[in-house]
PDB file of C-alpha atoms in Angstrom:
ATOM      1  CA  UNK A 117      11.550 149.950 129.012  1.00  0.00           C
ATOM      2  CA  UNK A 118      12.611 146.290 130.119  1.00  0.00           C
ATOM      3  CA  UNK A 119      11.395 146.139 133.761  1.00  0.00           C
ATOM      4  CA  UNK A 120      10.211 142.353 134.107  1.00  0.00           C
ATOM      5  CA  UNK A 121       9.460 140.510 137.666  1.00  0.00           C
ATOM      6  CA  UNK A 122       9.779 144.225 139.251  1.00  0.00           C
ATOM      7  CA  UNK A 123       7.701 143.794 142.457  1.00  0.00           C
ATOM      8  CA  UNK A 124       5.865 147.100 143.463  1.00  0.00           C
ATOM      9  CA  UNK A 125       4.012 147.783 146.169  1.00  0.00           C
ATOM     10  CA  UNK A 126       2.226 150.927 146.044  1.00  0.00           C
ATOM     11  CA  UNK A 127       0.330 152.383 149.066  1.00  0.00           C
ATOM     12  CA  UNK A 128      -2.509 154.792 148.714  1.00  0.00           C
ATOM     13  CA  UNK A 129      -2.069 157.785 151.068  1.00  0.00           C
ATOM     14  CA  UNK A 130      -5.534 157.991 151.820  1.00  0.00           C
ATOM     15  CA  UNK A 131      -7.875 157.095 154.362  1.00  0.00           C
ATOM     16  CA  UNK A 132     -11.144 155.023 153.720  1.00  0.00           C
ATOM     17  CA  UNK A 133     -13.327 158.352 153.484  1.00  0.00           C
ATOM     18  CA  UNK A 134     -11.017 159.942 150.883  1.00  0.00           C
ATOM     19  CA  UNK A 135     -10.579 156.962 148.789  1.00  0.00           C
ATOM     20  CA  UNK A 136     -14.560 156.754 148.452  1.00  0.00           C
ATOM     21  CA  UNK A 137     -14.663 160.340 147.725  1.00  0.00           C
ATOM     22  CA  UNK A 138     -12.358 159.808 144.937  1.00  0.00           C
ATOM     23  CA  UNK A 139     -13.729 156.793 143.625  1.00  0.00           C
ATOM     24  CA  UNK A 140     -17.185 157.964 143.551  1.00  0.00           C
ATOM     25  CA  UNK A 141     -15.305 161.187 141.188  1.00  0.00           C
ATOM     26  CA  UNK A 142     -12.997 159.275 139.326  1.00  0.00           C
ATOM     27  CA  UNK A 143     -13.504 155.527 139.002  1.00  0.00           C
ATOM     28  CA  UNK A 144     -10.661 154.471 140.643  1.00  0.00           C
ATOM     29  CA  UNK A 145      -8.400 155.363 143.694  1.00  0.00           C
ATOM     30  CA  UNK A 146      -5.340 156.762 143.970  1.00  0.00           C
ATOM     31  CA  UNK A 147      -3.359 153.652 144.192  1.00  0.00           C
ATOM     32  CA  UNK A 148      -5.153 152.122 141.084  1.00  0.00           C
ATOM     33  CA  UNK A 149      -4.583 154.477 138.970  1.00  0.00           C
ATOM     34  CA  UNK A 150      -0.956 154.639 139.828  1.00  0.00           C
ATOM     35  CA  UNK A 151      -0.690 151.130 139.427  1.00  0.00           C
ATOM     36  CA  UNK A 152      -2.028 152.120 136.012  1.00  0.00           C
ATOM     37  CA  UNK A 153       0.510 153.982 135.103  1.00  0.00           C
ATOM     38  CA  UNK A 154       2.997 151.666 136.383  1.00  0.00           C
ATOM     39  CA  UNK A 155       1.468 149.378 133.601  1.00  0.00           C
ATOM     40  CA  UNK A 156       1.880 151.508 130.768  1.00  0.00           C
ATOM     41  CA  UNK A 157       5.181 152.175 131.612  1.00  0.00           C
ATOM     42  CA  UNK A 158       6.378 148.295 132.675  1.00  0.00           C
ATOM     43  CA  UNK A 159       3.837 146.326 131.533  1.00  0.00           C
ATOM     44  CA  UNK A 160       5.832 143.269 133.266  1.00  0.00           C
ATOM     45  CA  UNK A 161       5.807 144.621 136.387  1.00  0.00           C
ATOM     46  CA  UNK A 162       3.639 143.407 139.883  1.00  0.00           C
ATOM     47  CA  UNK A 163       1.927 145.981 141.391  1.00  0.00           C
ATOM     48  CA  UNK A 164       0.823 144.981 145.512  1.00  0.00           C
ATOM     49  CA  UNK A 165      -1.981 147.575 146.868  1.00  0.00           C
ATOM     50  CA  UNK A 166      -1.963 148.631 150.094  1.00  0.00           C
ATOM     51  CA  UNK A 167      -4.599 151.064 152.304  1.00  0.00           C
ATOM     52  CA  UNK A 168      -1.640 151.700 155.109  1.00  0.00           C
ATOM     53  CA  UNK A 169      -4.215 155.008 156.102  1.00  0.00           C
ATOM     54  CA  UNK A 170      -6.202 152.194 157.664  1.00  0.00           C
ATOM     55  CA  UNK A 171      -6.260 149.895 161.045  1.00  0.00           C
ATOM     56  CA  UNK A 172      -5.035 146.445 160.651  1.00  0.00           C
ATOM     57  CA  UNK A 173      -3.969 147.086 156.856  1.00  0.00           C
ATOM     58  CA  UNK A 174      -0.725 144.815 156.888  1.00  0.00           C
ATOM     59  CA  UNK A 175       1.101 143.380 153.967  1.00  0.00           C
ATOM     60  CA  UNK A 176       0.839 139.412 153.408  1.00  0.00           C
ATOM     61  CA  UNK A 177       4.628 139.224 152.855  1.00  0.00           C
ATOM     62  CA  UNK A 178       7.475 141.574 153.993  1.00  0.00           C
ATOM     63  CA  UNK A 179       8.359 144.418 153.091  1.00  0.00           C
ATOM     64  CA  UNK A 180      11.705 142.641 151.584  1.00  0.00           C
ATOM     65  CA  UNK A 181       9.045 140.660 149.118  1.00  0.00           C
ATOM     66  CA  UNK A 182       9.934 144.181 146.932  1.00  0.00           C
ATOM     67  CA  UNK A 183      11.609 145.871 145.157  1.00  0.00           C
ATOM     68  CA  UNK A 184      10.524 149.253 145.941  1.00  0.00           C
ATOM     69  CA  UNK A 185       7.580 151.513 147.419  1.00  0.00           C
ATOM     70  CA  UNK A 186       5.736 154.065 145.915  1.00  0.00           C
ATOM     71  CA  UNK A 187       3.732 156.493 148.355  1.00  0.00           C
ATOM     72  CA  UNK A 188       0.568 158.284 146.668  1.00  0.00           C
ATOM     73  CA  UNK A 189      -1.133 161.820 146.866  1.00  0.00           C
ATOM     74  CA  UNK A 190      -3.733 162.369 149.646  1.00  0.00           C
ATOM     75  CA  UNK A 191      -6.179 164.819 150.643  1.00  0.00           C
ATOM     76  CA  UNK A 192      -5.034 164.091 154.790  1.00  0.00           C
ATOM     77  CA  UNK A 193      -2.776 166.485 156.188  1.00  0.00           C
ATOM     78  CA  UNK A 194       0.330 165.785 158.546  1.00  0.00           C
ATOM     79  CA  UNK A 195      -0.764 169.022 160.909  1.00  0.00           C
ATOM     80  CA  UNK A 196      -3.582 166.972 161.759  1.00  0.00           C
ATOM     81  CA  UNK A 197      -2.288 164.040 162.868  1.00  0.00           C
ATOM     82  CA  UNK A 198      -3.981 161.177 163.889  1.00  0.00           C
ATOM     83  CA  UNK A 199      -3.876 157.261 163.466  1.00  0.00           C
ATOM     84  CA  UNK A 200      -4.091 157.447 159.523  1.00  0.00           C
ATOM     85  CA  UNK A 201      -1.298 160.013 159.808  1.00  0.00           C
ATOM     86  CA  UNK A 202       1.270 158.320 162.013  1.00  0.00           C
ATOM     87  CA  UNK A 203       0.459 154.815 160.306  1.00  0.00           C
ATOM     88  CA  UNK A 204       2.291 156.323 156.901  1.00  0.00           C
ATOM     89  CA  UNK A 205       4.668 157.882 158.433  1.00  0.00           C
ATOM     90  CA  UNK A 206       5.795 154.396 160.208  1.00  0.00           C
ATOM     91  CA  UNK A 207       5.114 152.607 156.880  1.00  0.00           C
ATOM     92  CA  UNK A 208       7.614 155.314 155.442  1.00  0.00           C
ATOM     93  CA  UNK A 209       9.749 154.883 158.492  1.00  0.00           C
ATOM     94  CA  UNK A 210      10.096 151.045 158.236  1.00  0.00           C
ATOM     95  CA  UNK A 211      10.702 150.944 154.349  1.00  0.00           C
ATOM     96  CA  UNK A 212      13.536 153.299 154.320  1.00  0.00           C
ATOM     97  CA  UNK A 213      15.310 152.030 157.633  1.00  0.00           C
ATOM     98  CA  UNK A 214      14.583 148.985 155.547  1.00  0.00           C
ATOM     99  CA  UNK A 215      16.969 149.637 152.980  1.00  0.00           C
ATOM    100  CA  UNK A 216      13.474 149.989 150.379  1.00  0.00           C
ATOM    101  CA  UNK A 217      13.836 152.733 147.151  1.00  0.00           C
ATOM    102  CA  UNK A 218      10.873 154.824 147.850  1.00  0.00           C
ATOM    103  CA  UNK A 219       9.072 157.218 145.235  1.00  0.00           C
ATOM    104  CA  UNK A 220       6.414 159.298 146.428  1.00  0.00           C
ATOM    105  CA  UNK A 221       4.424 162.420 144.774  1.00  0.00           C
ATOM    106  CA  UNK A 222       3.251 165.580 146.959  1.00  0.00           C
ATOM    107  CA  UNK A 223       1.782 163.401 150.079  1.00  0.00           C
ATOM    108  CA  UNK A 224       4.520 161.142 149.553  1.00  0.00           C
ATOM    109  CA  UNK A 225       6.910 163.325 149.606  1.00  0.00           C
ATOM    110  CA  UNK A 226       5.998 165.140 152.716  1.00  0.00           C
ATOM    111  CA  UNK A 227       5.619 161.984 154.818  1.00  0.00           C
ATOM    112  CA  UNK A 228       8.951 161.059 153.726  1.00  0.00           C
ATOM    113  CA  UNK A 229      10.477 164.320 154.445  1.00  0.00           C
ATOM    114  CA  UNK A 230       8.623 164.598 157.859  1.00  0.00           C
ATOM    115  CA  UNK A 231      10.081 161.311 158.720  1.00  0.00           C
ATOM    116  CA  UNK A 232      13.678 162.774 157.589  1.00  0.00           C
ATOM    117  CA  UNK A 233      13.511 165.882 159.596  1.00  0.00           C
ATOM    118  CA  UNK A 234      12.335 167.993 157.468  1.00  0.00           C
ATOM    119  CA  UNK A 235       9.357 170.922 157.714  1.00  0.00           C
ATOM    120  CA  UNK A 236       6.143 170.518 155.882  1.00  0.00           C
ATOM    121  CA  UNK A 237       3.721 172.965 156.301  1.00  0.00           C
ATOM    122  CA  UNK A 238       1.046 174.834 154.475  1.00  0.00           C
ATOM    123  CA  UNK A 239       3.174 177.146 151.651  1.00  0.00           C
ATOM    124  CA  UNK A 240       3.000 180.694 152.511  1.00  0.00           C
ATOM    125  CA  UNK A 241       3.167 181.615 148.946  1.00  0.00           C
ATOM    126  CA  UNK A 242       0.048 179.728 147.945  1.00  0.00           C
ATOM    127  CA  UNK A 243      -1.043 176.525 146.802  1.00  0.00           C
ATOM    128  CA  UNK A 244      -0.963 174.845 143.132  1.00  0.00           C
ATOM    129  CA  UNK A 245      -3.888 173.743 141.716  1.00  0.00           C
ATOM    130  CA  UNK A 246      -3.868 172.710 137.690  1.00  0.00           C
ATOM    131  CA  UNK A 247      -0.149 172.746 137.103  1.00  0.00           C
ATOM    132  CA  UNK A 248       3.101 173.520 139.104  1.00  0.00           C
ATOM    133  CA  UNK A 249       4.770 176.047 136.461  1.00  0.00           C
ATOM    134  CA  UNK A 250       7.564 176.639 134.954  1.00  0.00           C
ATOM    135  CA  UNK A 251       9.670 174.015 137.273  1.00  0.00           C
ATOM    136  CA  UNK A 252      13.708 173.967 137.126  1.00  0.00           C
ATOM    137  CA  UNK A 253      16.065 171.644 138.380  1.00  0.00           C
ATOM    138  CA  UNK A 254      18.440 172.678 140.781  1.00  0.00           C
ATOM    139  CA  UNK A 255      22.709 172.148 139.828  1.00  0.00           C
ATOM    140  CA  UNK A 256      22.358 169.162 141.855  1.00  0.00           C
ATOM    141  CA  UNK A 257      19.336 168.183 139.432  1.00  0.00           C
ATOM    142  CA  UNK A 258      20.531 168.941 136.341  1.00  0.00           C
ATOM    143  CA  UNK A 259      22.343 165.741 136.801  1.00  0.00           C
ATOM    144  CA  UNK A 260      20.174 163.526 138.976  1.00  0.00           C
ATOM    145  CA  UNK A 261      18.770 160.284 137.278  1.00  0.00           C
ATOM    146  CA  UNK A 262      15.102 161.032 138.418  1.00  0.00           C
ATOM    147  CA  UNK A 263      15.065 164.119 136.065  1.00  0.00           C
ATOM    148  CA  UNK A 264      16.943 162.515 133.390  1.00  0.00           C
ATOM    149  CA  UNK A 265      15.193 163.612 129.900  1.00  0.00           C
ATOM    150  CA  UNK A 266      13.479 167.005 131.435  1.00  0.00           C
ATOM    151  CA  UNK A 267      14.476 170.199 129.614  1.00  0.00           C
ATOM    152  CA  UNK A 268      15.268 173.258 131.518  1.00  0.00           C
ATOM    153  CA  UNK A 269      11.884 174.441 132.486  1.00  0.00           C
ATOM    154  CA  UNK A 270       9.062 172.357 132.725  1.00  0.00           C
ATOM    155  CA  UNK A 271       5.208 172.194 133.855  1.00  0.00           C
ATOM    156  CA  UNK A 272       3.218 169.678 135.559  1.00  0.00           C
ATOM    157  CA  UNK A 273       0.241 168.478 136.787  1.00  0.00           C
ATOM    158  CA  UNK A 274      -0.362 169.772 140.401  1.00  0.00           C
ATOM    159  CA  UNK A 275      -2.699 170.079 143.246  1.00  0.00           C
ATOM    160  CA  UNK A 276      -1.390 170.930 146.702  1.00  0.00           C
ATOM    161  CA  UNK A 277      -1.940 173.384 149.769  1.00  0.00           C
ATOM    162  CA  UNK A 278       0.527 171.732 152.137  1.00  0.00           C
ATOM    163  CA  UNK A 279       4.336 171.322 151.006  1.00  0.00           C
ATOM    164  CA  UNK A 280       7.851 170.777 152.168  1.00  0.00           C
ATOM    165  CA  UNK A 281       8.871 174.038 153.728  1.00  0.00           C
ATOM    166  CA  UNK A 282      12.369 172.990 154.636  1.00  0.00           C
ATOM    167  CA  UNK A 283      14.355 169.851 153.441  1.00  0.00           C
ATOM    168  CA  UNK A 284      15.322 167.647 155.862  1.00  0.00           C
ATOM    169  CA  UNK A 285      19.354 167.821 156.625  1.00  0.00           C
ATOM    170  CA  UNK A 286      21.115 166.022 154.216  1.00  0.00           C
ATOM    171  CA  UNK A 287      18.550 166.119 151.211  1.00  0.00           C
ATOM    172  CA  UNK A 288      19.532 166.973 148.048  1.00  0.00           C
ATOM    173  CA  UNK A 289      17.201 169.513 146.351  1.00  0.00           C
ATOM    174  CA  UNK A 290      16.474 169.013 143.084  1.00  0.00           C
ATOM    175  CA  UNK A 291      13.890 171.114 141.394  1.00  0.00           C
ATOM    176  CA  UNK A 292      12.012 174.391 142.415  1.00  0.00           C
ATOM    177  CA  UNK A 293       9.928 177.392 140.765  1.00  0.00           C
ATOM    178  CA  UNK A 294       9.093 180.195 141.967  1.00  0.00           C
ATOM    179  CA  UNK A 295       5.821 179.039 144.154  1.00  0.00           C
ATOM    180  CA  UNK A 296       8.159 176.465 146.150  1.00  0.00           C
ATOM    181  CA  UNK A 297      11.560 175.814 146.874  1.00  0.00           C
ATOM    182  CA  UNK A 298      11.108 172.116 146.931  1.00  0.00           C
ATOM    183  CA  UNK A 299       9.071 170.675 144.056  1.00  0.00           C
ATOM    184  CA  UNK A 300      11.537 167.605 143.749  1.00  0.00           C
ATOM    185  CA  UNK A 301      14.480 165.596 146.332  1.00  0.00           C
ATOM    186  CA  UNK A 302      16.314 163.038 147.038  1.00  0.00           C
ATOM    187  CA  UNK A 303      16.184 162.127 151.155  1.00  0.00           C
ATOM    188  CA  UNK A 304      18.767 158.899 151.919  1.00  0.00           C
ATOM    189  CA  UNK A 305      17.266 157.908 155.386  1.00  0.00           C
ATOM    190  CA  UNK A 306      18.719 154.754 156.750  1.00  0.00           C
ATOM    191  CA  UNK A 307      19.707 152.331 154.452  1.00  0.00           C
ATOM    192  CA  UNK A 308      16.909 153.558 151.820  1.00  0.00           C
ATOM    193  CA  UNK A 309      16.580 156.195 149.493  1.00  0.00           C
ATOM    194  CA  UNK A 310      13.519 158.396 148.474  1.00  0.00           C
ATOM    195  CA  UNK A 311      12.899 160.023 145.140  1.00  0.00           C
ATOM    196  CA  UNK A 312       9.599 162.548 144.875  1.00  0.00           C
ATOM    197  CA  UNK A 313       8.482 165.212 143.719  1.00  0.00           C
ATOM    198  CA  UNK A 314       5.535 167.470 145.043  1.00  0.00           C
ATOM    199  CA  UNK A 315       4.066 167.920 141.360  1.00  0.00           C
ATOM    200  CA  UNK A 316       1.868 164.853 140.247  1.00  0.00           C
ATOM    201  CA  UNK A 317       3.931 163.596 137.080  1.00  0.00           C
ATOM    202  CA  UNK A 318       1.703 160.359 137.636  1.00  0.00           C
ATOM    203  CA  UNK A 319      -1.845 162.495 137.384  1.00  0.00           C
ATOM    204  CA  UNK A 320      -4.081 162.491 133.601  1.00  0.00           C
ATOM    205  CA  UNK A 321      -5.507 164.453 132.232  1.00  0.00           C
ATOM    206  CA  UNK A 322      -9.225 163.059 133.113  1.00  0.00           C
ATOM    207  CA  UNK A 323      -8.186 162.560 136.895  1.00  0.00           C
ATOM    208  CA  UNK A 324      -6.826 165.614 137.215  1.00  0.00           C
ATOM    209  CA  UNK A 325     -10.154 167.567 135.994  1.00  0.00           C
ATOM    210  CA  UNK A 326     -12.030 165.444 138.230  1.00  0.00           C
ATOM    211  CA  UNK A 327      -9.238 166.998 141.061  1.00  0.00           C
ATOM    212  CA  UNK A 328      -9.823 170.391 140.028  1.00  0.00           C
ATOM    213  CA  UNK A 329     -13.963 169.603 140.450  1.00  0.00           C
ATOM    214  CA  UNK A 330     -13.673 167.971 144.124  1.00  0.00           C
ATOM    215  CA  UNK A 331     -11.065 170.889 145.562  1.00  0.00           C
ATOM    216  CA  UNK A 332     -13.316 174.203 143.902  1.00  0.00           C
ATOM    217  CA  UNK A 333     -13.982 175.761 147.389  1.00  0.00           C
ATOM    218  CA  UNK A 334     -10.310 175.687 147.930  1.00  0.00           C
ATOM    219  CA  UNK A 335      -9.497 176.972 144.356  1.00  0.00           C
ATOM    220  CA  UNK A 336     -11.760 179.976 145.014  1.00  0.00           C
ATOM    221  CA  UNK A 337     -10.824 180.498 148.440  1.00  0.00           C
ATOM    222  CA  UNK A 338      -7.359 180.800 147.492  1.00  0.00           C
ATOM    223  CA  UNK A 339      -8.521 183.601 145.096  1.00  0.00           C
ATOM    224  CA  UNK A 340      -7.298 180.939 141.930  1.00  0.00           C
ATOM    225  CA  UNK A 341     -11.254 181.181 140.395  1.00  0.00           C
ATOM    226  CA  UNK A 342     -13.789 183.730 140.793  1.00  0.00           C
ATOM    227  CA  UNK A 343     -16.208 180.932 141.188  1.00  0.00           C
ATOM    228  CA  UNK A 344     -17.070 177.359 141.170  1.00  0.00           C
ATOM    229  CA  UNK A 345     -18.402 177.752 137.672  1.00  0.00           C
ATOM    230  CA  UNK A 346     -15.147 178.903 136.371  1.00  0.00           C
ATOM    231  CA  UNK A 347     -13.399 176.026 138.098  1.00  0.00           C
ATOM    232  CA  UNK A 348     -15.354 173.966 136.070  1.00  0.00           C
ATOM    233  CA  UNK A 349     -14.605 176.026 133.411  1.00  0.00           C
ATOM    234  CA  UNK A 350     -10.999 175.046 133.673  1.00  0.00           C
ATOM    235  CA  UNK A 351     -11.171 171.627 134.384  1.00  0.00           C
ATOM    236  CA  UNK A 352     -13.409 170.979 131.523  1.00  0.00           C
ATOM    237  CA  UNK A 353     -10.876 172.593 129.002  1.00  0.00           C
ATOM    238  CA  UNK A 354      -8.882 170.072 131.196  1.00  0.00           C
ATOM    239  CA  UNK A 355     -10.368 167.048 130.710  1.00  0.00           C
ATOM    240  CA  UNK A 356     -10.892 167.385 126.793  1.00  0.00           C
ATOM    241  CA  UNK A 357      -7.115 167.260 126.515  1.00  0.00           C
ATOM    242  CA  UNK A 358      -7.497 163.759 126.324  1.00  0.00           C
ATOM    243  CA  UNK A 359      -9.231 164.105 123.125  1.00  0.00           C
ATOM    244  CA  UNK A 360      -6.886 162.552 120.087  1.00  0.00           C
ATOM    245  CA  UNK A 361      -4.317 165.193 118.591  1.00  0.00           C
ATOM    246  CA  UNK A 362      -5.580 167.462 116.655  1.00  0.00           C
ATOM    247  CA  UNK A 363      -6.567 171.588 116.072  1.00  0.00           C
ATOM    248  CA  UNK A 364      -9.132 171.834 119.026  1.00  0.00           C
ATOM    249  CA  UNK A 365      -6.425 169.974 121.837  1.00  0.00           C
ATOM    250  CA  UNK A 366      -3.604 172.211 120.074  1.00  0.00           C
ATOM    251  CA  UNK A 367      -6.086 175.490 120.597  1.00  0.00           C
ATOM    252  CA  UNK A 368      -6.944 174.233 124.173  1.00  0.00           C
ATOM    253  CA  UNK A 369      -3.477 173.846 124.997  1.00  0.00           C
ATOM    254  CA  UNK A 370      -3.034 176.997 123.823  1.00  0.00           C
ATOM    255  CA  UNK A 371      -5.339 178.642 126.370  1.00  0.00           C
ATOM    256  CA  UNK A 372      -4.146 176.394 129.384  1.00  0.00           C
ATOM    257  CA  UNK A 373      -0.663 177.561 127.752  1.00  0.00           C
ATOM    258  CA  UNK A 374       1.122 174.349 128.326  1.00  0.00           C
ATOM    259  CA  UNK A 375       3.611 172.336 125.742  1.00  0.00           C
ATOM    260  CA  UNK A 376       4.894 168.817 125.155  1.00  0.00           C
ATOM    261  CA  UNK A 377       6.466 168.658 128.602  1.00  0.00           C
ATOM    262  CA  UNK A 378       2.486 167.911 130.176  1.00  0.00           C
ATOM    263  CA  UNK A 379       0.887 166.611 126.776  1.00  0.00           C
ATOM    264  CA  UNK A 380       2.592 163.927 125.801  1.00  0.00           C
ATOM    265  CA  UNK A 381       2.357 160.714 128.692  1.00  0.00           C
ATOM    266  CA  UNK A 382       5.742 159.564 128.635  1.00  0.00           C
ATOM    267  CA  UNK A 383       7.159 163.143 129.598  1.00  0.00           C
ATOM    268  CA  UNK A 384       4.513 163.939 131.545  1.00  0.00           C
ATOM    269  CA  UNK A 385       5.779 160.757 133.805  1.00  0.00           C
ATOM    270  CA  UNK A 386       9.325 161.080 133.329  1.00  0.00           C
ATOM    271  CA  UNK A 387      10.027 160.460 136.848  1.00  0.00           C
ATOM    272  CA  UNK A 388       7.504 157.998 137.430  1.00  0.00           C
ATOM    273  CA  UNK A 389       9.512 156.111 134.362  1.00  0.00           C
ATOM    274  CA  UNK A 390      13.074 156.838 135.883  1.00  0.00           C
ATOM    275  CA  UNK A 391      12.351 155.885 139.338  1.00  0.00           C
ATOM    276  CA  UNK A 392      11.020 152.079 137.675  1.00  0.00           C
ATOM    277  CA  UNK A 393      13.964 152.460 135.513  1.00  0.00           C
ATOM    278  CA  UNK A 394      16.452 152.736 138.678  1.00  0.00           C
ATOM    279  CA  UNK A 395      14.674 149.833 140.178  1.00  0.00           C
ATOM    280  CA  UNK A 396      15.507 147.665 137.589  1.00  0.00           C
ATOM    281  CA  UNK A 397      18.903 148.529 137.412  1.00  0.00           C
ATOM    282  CA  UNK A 398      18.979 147.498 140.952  1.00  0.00           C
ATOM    283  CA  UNK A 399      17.664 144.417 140.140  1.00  0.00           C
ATOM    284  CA  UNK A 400      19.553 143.275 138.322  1.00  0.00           C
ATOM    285  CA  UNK A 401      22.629 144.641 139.945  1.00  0.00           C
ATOM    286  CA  UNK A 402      21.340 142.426 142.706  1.00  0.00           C
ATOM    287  CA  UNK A 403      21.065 139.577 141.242  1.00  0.00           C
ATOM    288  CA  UNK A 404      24.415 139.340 139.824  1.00  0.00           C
ATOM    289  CA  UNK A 405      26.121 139.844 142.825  1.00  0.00           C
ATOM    290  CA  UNK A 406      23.816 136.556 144.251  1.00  0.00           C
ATOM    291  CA  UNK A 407      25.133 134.817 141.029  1.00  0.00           C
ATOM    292  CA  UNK A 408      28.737 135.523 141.599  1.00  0.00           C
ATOM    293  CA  UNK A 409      28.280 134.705 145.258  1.00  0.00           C
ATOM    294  CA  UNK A 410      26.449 131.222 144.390  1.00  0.00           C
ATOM    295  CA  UNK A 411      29.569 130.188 142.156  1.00  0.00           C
TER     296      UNK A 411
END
C-alpha cells in the first residue's frame, strides 16, 4: 500500500493513570502501538501523538496540519464523565465539524457516536472479552470500503463492557453479531466522516493477552472464567499465537477456534488498512484539484 506524506495524528483515549497501567503491562501505550501498526501498514506515513485525556494537551499545529484522526481504545467510560471525558469528546467534536476523516476502535467509536447523537451504554447482553465472534456486515456493509476484503463472517480481537446501544440518526450500520447490533459504522457529522468499529482490528496478539490479564476481575465477574487462573489460562494460549506458523499455533488456534480472518495481520487489520487506504485516496484527490486550480 502506497500511502506516502500521509499525516496522522492519533490520540490515545486514555487518561495519564490508564496509560501507566498499560505501559507498565505492555510496553507501550495505546497510541504507540497503534502508531505501530500504522507503520507496518504505511511505512511512509507520519504518525503525531496526542494525550487529549489530559489538561493542557494541545496540538503544536492545527488540526488542518492532517490528514486524518484516529481515536484509540480506553479503559474510561463516557457514564462517568469528567474532564478526561468531555476533553475527547470536544477533540472528536472539533475534528469532524472540521471536515477531518476520523477512525476510531471501541472507545473511539463511542465518543464519536455520543458526539453524533447516538446511545452508548453498558450492553445488556454482555461484554466481549478475547474476540467479538462471528461478525457480519450489514447490506449497507457488504459494500462499504472500510470492510472491503472481509468474508461473510468474521472474528476479531475484542475487549469491551460499554458499547453503542443506538446509532446516532443518520449512521449507517455496518456490521453486527449476535452480542451487539453495532460492531462497525459510518457517522458523517459536520463536514467529517467517521469510520470504527467496536472490535479492536488494530489489537496483537501479545497486547491483547496482556488485556485479557489486566481486565480478569471483570472476565470472571461477567461469569466469562471461573477464575483468574483460567483467565490466564486463556490469555496465555493467547499470547503464544505469536509464535511462527507451525503445528502447536495451528493446534492452539484450534482450541481458541479462530481462522485466518484473526491470524494472519493484514486481515486481522483490514479496516485499520482501508481507512489509511481512503486517506490516501483523498490525498491525492486533493491535491489534484490544487493543481488544476494553480494552472
Amino acid at each position: 500500500m502506497t500511502n506516502a506524506m500521509l499525516r496522522l495524528l492519533i490520540a490515545d483515549g486514555n487518561d495519564r493513570d490508564g496509560r501507566a497501567k498499560r505501559e507498565a503491562a505492555i510496553g507501550s501505550t495505546t497510541s504507540q502501538a497503534f502508531a505501530a501498526v500504522v507503520g507496518d501498514l504505511a511505512p511512509e506515513a507520519a504518525c503525531t501523538l496526542l494525550n487529549p485525556a489530559d489538561a493542557g494537551a494541545g496540538l503544536e499545529a492545527g488540526l488542518d496540519a492532517y490528514d486524518g484522526l484516529v481515536l484509540t481504545g480506553s479503559t474510561l467510560r463516557l457514564a462517568e464523565g469528567g474532564p478526561a471525558v468531555e476533553r475527547q469528546l470536544d477533540l472528536m467534536r472539533g475534528a469532524l465539524e472540521a471536515g477531518l476523516p476520523v477512525f476510531g476502535s471501541c472507545w473511539g467509536m463511542q465518543v464519536a457516536a455520543a458526539v453524533a447523537g447516538g446511545e452508548v451504554g453498558k450492553n445488556p447482553r454482555g461484554p466481549e472479552y478475547g474476540f467479538a465472534r462471528r461478525l457480519a456486515a450489514t447490506g449497507a456493509g457488504a459494500t462499504h470500503p472500510l470492510l472491503a476484503g472481509r468474508g461473510h463472517a468474521w472474528d476479531a480481537p475484542a475487549i469491551h463492557l460499554d458499547a453503542v446501544l443506538s446509532a446516532p440518526p443518520g449512521a449507517c450500520v455496518l456490521a453486527a453479531n449476535a452480542v451487539l447490533d453495532v460492531q462497525a459504522i459510518e457517522i458523517r457529522y459536520g463536514r467529517g466522516l467517521f469510520w470504527g468499529t467496536q472490535y479492536h482490528p488494530e489489537t496483537d496478539f501479545d497486547e491483547l493477552a496482556a488485556l485479557l490479564r489486566l481486565s480478569a476481575k471483570e472476565v470472571v465477574t461477567a461469569g466469562l472464567a471461573a477464575d483468574h487462573g483460567a483467565v490466564g489460562t486463556y490469555a496465555d494460549d493467547i499470547a503464544e499465537l505469536t509464535d511462527d506458523d507451525g503445528p502447536a499455533r495451528r493446534h492452539r488456534a484450534w482450541r481458541l477456534g479462530i481462522g485466518a480472518d484473526v491470524l494472519e495481520a493484514g486481515q486481522r487489520r483490514r479496516e485499520i488498512g482501508n481507512f489509511l487506504k481512503a486517506l490516501a485516496a483523498r490525498r491525492g484527490h486533493e491535491g489534484q484539484k490544487r493543481d488544476r486550480v494553480a494552472r
